[in-house]
Coordinates of C-alpha atoms in Angstrom, one line a residue:
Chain A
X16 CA 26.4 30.0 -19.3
X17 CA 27.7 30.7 -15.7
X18 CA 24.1 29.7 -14.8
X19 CA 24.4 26.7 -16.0
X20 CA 26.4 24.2 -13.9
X21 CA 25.0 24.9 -10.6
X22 CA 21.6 24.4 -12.0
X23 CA 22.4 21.1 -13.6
X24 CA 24.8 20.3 -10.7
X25 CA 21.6 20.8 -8.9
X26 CA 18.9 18.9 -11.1
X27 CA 21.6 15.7 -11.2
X28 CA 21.3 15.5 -7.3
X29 CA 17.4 16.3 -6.9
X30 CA 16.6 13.7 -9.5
X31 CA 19.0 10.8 -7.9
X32 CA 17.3 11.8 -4.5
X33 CA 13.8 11.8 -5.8
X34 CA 14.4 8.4 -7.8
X35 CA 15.7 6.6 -4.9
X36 CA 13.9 7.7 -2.2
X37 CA 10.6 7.9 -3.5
X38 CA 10.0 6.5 -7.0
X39 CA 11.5 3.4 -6.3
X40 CA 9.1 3.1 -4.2
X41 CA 6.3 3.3 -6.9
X42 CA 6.0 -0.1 -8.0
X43 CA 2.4 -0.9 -9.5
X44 CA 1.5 -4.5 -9.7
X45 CA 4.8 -5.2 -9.1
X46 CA 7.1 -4.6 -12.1
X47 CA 6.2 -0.9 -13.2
X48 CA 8.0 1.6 -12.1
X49 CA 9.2 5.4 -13.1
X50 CA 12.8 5.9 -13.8
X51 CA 12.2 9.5 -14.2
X52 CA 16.2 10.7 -13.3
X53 CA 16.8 10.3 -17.2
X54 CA 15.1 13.6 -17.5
X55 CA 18.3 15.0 -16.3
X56 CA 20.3 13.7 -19.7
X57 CA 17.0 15.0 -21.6
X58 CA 17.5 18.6 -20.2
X59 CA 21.5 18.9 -20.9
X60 CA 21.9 21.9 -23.3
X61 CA 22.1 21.1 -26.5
X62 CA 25.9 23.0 -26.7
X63 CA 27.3 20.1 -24.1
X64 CA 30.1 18.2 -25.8
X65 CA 28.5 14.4 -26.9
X66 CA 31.7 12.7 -25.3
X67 CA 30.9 14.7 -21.6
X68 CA 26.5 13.5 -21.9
X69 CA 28.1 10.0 -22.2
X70 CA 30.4 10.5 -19.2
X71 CA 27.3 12.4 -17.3
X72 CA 25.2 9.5 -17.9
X73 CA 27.6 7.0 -16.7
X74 CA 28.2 8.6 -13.3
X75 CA 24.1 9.3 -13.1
X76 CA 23.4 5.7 -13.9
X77 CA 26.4 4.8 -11.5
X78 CA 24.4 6.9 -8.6
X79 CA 21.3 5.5 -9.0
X80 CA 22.4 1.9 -9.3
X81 CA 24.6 2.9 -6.2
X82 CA 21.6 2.8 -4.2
X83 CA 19.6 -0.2 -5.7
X84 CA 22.3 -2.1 -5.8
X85 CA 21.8 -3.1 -9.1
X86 CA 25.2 -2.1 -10.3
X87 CA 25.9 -1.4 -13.4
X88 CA 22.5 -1.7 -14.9
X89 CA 20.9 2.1 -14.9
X90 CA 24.8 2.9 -16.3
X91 CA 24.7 1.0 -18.6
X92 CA 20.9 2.1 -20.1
X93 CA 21.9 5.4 -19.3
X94 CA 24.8 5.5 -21.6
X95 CA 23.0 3.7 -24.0
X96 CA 20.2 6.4 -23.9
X97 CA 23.1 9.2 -23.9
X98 CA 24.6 7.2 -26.9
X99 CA 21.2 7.8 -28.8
X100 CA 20.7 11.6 -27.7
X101 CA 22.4 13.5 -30.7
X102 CA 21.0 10.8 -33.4
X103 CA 16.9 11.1 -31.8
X104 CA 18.0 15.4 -31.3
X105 CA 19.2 15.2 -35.5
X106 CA 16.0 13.5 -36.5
X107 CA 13.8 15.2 -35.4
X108 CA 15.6 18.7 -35.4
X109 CA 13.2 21.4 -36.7
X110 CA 14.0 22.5 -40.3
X111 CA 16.6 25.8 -39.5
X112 CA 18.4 23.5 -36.2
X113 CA 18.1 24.7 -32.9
X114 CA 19.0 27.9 -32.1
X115 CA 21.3 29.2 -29.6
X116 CA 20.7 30.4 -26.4
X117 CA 17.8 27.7 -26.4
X118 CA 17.6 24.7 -24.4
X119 CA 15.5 21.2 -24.7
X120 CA 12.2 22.4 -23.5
X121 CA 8.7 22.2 -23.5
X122 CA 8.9 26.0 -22.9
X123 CA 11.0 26.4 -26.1
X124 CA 10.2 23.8 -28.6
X125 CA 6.3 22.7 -27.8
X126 CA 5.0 19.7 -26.4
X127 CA 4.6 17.9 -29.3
X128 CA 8.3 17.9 -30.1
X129 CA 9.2 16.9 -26.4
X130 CA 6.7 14.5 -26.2
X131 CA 8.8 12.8 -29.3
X132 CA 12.1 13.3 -27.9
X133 CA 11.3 12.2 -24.6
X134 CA 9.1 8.8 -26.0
X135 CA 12.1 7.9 -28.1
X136 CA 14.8 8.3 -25.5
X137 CA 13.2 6.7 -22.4
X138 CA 11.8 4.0 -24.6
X139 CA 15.1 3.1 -25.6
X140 CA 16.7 4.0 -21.8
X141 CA 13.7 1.2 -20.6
X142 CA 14.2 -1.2 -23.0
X143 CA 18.2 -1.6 -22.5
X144 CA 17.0 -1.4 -18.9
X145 CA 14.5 -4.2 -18.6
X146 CA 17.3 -6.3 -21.4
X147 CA 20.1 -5.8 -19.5
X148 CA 18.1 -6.8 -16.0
X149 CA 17.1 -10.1 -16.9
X150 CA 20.3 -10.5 -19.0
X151 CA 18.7 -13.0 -21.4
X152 CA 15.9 -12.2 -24.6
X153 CA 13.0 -15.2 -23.2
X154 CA 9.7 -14.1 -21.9
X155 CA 10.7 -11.3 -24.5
X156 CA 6.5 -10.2 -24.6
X157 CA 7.1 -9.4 -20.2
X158 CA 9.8 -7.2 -21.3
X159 CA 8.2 -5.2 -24.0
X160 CA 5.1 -4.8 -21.7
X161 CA 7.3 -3.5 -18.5
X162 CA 8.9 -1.1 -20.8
X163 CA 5.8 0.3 -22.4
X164 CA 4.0 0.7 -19.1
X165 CA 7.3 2.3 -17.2
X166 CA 8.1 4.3 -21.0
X167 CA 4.2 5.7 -20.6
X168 CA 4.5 6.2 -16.8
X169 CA 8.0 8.0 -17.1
X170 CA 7.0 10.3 -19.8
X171 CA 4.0 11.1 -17.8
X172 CA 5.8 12.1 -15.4
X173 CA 8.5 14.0 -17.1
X174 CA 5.8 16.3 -19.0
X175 CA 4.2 16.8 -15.6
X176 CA 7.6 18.3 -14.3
X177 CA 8.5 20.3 -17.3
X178 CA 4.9 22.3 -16.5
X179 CA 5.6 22.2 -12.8
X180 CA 9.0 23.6 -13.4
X181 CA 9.5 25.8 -16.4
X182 CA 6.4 28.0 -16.1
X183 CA 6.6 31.0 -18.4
Chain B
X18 CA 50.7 6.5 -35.9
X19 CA 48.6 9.6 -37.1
X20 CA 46.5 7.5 -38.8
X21 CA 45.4 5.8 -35.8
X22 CA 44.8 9.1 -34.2
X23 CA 43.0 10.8 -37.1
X24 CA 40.8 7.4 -36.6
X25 CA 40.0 7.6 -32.6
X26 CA 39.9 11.2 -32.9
X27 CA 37.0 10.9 -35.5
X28 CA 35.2 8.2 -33.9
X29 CA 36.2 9.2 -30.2
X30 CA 32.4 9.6 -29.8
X31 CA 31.7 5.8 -30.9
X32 CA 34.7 4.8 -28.6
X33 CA 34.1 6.4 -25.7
X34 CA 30.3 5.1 -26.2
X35 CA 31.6 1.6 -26.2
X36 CA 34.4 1.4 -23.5
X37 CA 31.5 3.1 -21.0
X38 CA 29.0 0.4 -22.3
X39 CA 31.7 -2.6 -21.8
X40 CA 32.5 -1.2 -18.2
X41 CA 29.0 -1.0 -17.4
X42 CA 28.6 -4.7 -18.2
X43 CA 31.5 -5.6 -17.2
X44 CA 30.6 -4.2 -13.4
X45 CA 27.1 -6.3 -13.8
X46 CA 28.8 -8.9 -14.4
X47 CA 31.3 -8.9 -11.8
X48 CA 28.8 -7.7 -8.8
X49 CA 26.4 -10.3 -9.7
X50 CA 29.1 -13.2 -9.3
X51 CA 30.7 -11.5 -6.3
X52 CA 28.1 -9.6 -4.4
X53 CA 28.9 -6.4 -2.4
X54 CA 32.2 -6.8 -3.0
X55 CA 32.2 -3.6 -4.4
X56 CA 32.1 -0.7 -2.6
X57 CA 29.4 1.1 -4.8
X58 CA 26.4 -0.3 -3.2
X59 CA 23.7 0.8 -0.9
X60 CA 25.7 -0.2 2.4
X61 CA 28.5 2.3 1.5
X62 CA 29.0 5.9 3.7
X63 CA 26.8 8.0 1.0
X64 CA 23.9 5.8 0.2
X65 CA 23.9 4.3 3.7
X66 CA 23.3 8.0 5.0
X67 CA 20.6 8.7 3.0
X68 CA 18.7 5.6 3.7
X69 CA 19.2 6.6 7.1
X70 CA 18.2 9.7 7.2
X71 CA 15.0 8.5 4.9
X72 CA 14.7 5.7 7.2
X73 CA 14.4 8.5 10.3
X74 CA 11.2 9.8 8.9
X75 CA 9.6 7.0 7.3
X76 CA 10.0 4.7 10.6
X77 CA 7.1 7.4 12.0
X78 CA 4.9 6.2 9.5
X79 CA 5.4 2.4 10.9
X80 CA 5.2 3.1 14.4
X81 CA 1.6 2.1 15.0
X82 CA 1.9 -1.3 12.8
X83 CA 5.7 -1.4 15.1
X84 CA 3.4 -1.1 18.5
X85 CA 1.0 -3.8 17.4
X86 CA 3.7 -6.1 17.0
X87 CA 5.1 -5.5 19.9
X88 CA 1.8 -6.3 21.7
X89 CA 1.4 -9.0 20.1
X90 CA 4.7 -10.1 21.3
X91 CA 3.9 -9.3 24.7
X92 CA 0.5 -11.4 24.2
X93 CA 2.9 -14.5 22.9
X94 CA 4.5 -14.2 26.0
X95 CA 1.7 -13.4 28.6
X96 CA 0.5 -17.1 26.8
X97 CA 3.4 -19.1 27.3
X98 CA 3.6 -17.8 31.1
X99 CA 2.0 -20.5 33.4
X100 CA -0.9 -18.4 34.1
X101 CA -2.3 -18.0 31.0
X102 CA -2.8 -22.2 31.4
X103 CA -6.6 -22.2 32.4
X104 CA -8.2 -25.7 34.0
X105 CA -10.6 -26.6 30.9
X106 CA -13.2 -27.3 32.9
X107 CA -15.6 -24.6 32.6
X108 CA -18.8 -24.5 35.6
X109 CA -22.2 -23.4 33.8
X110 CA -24.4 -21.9 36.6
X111 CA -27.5 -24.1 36.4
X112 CA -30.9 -23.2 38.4
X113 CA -32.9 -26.0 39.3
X114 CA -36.5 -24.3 39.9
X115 CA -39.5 -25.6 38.4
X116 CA -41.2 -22.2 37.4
X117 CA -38.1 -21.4 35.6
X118 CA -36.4 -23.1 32.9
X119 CA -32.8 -21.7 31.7
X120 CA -32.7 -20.0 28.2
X121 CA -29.2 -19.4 28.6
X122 CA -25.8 -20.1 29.3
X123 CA -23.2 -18.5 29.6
X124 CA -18.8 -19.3 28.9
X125 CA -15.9 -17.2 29.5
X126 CA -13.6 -16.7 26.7
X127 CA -10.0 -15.1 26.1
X128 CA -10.2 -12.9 22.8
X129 CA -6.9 -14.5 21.4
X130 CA -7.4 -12.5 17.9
X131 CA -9.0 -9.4 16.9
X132 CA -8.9 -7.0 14.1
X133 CA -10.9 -4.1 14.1
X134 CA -10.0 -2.2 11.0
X135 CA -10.7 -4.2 8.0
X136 CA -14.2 -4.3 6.1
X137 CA -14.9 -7.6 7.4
X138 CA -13.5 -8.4 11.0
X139 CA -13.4 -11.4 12.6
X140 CA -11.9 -12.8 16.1
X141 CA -10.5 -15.7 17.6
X142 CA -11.5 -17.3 21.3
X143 CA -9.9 -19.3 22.7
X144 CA -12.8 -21.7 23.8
X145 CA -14.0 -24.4 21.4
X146 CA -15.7 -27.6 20.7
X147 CA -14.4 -28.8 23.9
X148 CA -15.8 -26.4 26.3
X149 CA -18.9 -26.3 24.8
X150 CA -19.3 -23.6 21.9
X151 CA -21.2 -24.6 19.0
X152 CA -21.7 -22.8 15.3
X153 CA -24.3 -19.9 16.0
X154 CA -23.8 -18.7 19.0
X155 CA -24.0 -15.2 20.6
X156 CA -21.0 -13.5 22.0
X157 CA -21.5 -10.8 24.2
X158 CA -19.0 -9.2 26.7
X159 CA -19.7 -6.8 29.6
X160 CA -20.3 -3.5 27.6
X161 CA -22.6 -5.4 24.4
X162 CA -22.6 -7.7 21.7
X163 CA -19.5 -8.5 20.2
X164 CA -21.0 -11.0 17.1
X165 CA -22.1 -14.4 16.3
X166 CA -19.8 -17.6 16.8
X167 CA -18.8 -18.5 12.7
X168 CA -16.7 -21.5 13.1
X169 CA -15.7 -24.1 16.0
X170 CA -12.7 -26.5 16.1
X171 CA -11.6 -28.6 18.8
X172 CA -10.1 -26.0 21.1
X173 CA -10.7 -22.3 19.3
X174 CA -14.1 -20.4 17.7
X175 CA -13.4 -18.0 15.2
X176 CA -16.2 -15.4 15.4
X177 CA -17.9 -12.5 13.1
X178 CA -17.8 -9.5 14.5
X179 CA -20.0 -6.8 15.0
X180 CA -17.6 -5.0 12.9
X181 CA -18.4 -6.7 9.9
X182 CA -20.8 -5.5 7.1
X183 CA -22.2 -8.7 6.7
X184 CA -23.5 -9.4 9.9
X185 CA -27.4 -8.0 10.9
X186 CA -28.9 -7.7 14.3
X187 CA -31.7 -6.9 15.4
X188 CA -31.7 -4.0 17.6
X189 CA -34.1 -2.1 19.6
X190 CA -34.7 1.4 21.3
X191 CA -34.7 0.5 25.0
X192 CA -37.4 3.7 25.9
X193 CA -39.8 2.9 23.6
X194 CA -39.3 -1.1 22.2
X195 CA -39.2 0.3 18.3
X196 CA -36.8 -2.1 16.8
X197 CA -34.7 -2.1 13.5
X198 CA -31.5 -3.5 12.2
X199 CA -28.2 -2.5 13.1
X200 CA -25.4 -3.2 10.3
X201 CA -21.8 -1.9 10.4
X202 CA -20.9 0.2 7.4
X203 CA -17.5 -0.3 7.5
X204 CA -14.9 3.0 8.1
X205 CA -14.8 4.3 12.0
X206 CA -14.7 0.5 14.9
X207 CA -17.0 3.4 16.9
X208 CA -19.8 3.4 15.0
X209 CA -22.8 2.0 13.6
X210 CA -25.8 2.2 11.6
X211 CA -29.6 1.4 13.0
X212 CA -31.4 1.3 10.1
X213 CA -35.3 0.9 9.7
X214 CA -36.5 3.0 12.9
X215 CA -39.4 4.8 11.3
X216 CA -39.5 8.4 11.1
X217 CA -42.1 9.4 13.8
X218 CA -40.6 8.3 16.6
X219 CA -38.7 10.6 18.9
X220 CA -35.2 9.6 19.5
X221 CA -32.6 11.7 20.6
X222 CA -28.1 11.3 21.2
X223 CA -27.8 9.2 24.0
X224 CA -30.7 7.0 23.9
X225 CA -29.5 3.5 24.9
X226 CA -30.0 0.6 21.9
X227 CA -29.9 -2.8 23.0
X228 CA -30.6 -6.4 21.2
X229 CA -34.1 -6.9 21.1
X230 CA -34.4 -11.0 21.5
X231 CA -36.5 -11.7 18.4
X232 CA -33.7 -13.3 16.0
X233 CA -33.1 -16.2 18.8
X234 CA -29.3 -15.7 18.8
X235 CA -29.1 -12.7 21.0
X236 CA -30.9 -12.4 24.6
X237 CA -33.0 -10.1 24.9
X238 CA -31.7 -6.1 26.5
X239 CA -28.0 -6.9 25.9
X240 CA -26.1 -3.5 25.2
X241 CA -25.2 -2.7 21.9
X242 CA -24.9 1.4 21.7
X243 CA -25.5 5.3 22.4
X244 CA -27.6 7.0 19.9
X245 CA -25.2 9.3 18.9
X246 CA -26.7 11.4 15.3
X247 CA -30.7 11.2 14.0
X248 CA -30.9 12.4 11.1
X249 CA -34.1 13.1 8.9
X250 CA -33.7 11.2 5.4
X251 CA -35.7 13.6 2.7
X252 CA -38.2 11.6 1.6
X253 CA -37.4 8.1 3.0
X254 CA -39.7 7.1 6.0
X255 CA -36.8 5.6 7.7
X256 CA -34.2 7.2 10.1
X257 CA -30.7 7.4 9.4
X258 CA -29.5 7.1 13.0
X259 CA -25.6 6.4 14.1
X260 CA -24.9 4.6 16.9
X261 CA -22.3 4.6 19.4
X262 CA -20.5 1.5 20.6
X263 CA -20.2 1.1 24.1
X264 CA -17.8 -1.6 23.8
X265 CA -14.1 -0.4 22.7
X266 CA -13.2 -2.8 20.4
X267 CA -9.8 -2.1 20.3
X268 CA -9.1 -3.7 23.7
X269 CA -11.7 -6.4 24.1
X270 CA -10.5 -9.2 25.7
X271 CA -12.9 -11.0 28.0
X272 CA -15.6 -11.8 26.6
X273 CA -19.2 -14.6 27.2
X274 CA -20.6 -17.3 24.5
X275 CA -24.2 -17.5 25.4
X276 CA -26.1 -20.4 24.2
X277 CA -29.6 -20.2 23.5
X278 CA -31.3 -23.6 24.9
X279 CA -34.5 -22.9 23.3
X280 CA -32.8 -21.4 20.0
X281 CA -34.0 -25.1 18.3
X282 CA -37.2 -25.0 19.4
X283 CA -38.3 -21.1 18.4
X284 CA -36.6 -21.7 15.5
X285 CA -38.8 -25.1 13.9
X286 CA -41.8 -23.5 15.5
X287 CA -41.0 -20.0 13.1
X288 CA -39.9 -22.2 9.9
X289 CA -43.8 -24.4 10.4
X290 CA -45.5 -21.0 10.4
X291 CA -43.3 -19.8 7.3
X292 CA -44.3 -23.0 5.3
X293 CA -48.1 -22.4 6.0

């Protein structure tokens, strides 16, 4: 438990620094681009009070949109996604809950089941994204297509880290 | 009272959810009517250090493309300086001999453009219409052929280079008069391919190539390279050989338009013998 807060303390700041000062810099053919510093709300333990993920998310989104200058945007997706965390981790909780002493992991609960908890979450985190960007619902088809390509391109890179990371 | 306790107490979740969301869009809101006039934005002590410090190694990576600007600057400048204004009148040396007639002749021109690392390079000279440079001609400078003239206008020719894979000459060996084709394959502005030099011949690295005459463009022994690799193909009956540019094409600047005199008349004399 001690471990804990440095190592997410730790993860908050490597994933603001590696959003802004290289993914952002990912853009292919102009509008798709990674938001990968959402896996830090997907990795919170599963223990962490719902009311302190939303306030985590909001000063994450805060940092990032700190540095775009897009501000208030990635806090309010973020919050959004945070929002939806304990609904997506209910539905698709396996039969006996999660056990202590576990965290959300590839290591711990499979691909499969992070690939489906990641999908739903960063879907959602791009869609309120690319909504709240725009601030209006026209050219609704652009939208959808930014977040699927972003959603795939995210969660690509997400699974990559969790094997890069969390070797057994 | 208790009741509206018991209520945010059991929805505190929900709550919290929706005062985090309304603050969120209420800061879009407010930065996008008044920009930067908050304080959390890129140009603020955190953010503005980290750009900084990004900025300190990234601005390595720029430094070459930084340089080249700065040249071209310089070159801006070095043209609006009162030397760089040049009397158009250019003097063509004639020689008035009966047993000779002139092939060719020859005009300066500045290399006002150049690029030497794309697929296709052209260049710019700063001779034209005006001075006497016409669609087709050769241009050579002191160290070998630099291409074939593309376009004229008025005062400026734009020019294929030797660097570009679409332009063929006709090379030859200067030891032994075996000729073949040299064509750029794009990659390294050093090197080029002479292809078609059949397989029996003895070539070695440093055997000069020059232009062998026959396509009419080109007079005939101007430099074009250093042998620099021979190499066997299996089974082909062709060379692969890699030639060596004498010219540095990264700081050409003075260069000659040649125009063939008798270009018109080889050329109707080999188009009658194709049509027999």
């Amino acid at each position: 438990m001690i471990k804990v807060l440095p190592r997410n303390i730790f993860r908050f700041v490597f994933l603001v620094l590696l959003q802004v000062m290289v993914l952002n810099n990912i853009q292919f053919s102009g509008y798709i681009n990674p938001y990968m510093y959402v896996l830090f709300i997907l990795l919170l333990p599963f223990e962490t009070p719902k009311w302190l993920v939303l306030v985590l998310s909001f000063i994450l989104g805060l940092s990032v949109d700190m540095f775009c200058d897009t501000l208030g945007i990635h806090a309010s997706a973020s919050v959004f996604m945070a929002f939806l965390r304990p609904f997506v981790l209910r539905a698709i909780s396996p039969r006996d809950g999660f056990e202590t002493g576990t965290y959300p992991r590839v290591s711990f609960y499979g691909v499969v089941w992070f690939l489906k908890y990641s999908l739903l979450l960063v879907f959602s985190h791009h869609l309120f994204l690319f909504v709240i960007e725009v601030f209006k619902f026209d050219n609704l088809h652009l939208i959808l297509w930014r977040t699927a390509l972003s959603t795939i391109f995210t969660v690509f890179l997400i699974i990559i880290s969790q094997f890069v990371m969390f070797r057994k | 009272m208790r009741s509206l306790i018991d209520f945010i107490y059991k929805y505190h979740y929900f709550i919290l959810f929706i005062l985090l969301e309304c603050l969120s869009v209420f800061l879009v809101i407010q930065y996008n009517n008044y920009q930067h006039s908050s304080f959390i934005n890129s140009s603020n002590n955190v953010s503005g250090n980290v750009y900084n410090s990004l900025y300190g190694v990234t601005q390595y990576f720029e430094l070459k493309a930084k340089n080249d600007e700065l040249v071209n600057k310089l070159v801006s400048y070095h043209n609006q300086n009162k030397k760089a204004y040049k009397s158009n009148n250019v003097t063509l040396s004639e020689l008035y001999d009966s047993i000779y007639i002139q092939q060719f002749e020859h005009v300066e021109a500045n290399v006002i453009n150049n690029s030497v690392n794309k697929q296709n390079n052209y260049l710019t000279l700063n001779r034209g219409l005006k001075h006497g440079v016409s669609k087709g001609m050769a241009v050579v400078s002191q160290y070998g052929v630099v291409g074939i003239v593309k376009d004229v206008s008025e005062n400026y020719a734009s020019v294929i280079s030797i660097l570009n894979q679409n332009l063929k000459i006709s090379a030859m060996v200067k030891k032994n008069n075996y000729f073949g084709t040299l064509q750029w394959e794009g990659g390294s502005y050093q090197y080029t391919t002479l292809y078609d030099l059949p397989n029996h011949i003895s070539l070695q690295k440093g055997d000069t190539i020059i232009t062998s005459g026959y396509s009419a463009v080109f007079p005939k022994g101007e430099l074009l390279g250093i042998v620099n690799k021979v190499q066997q193909r299996d089974g082909g009956e062709f060379l692969y050989v890699q030639v060596k540019f004498t010219e540095d094409f990264k700081k050409l600047t003075n260069v000659f338009v040649v125009k063939n005199l008798l270009k018109d008349e080889q050329i109707a004399l080999e188009r009658s013998s194709l049509n027999d």
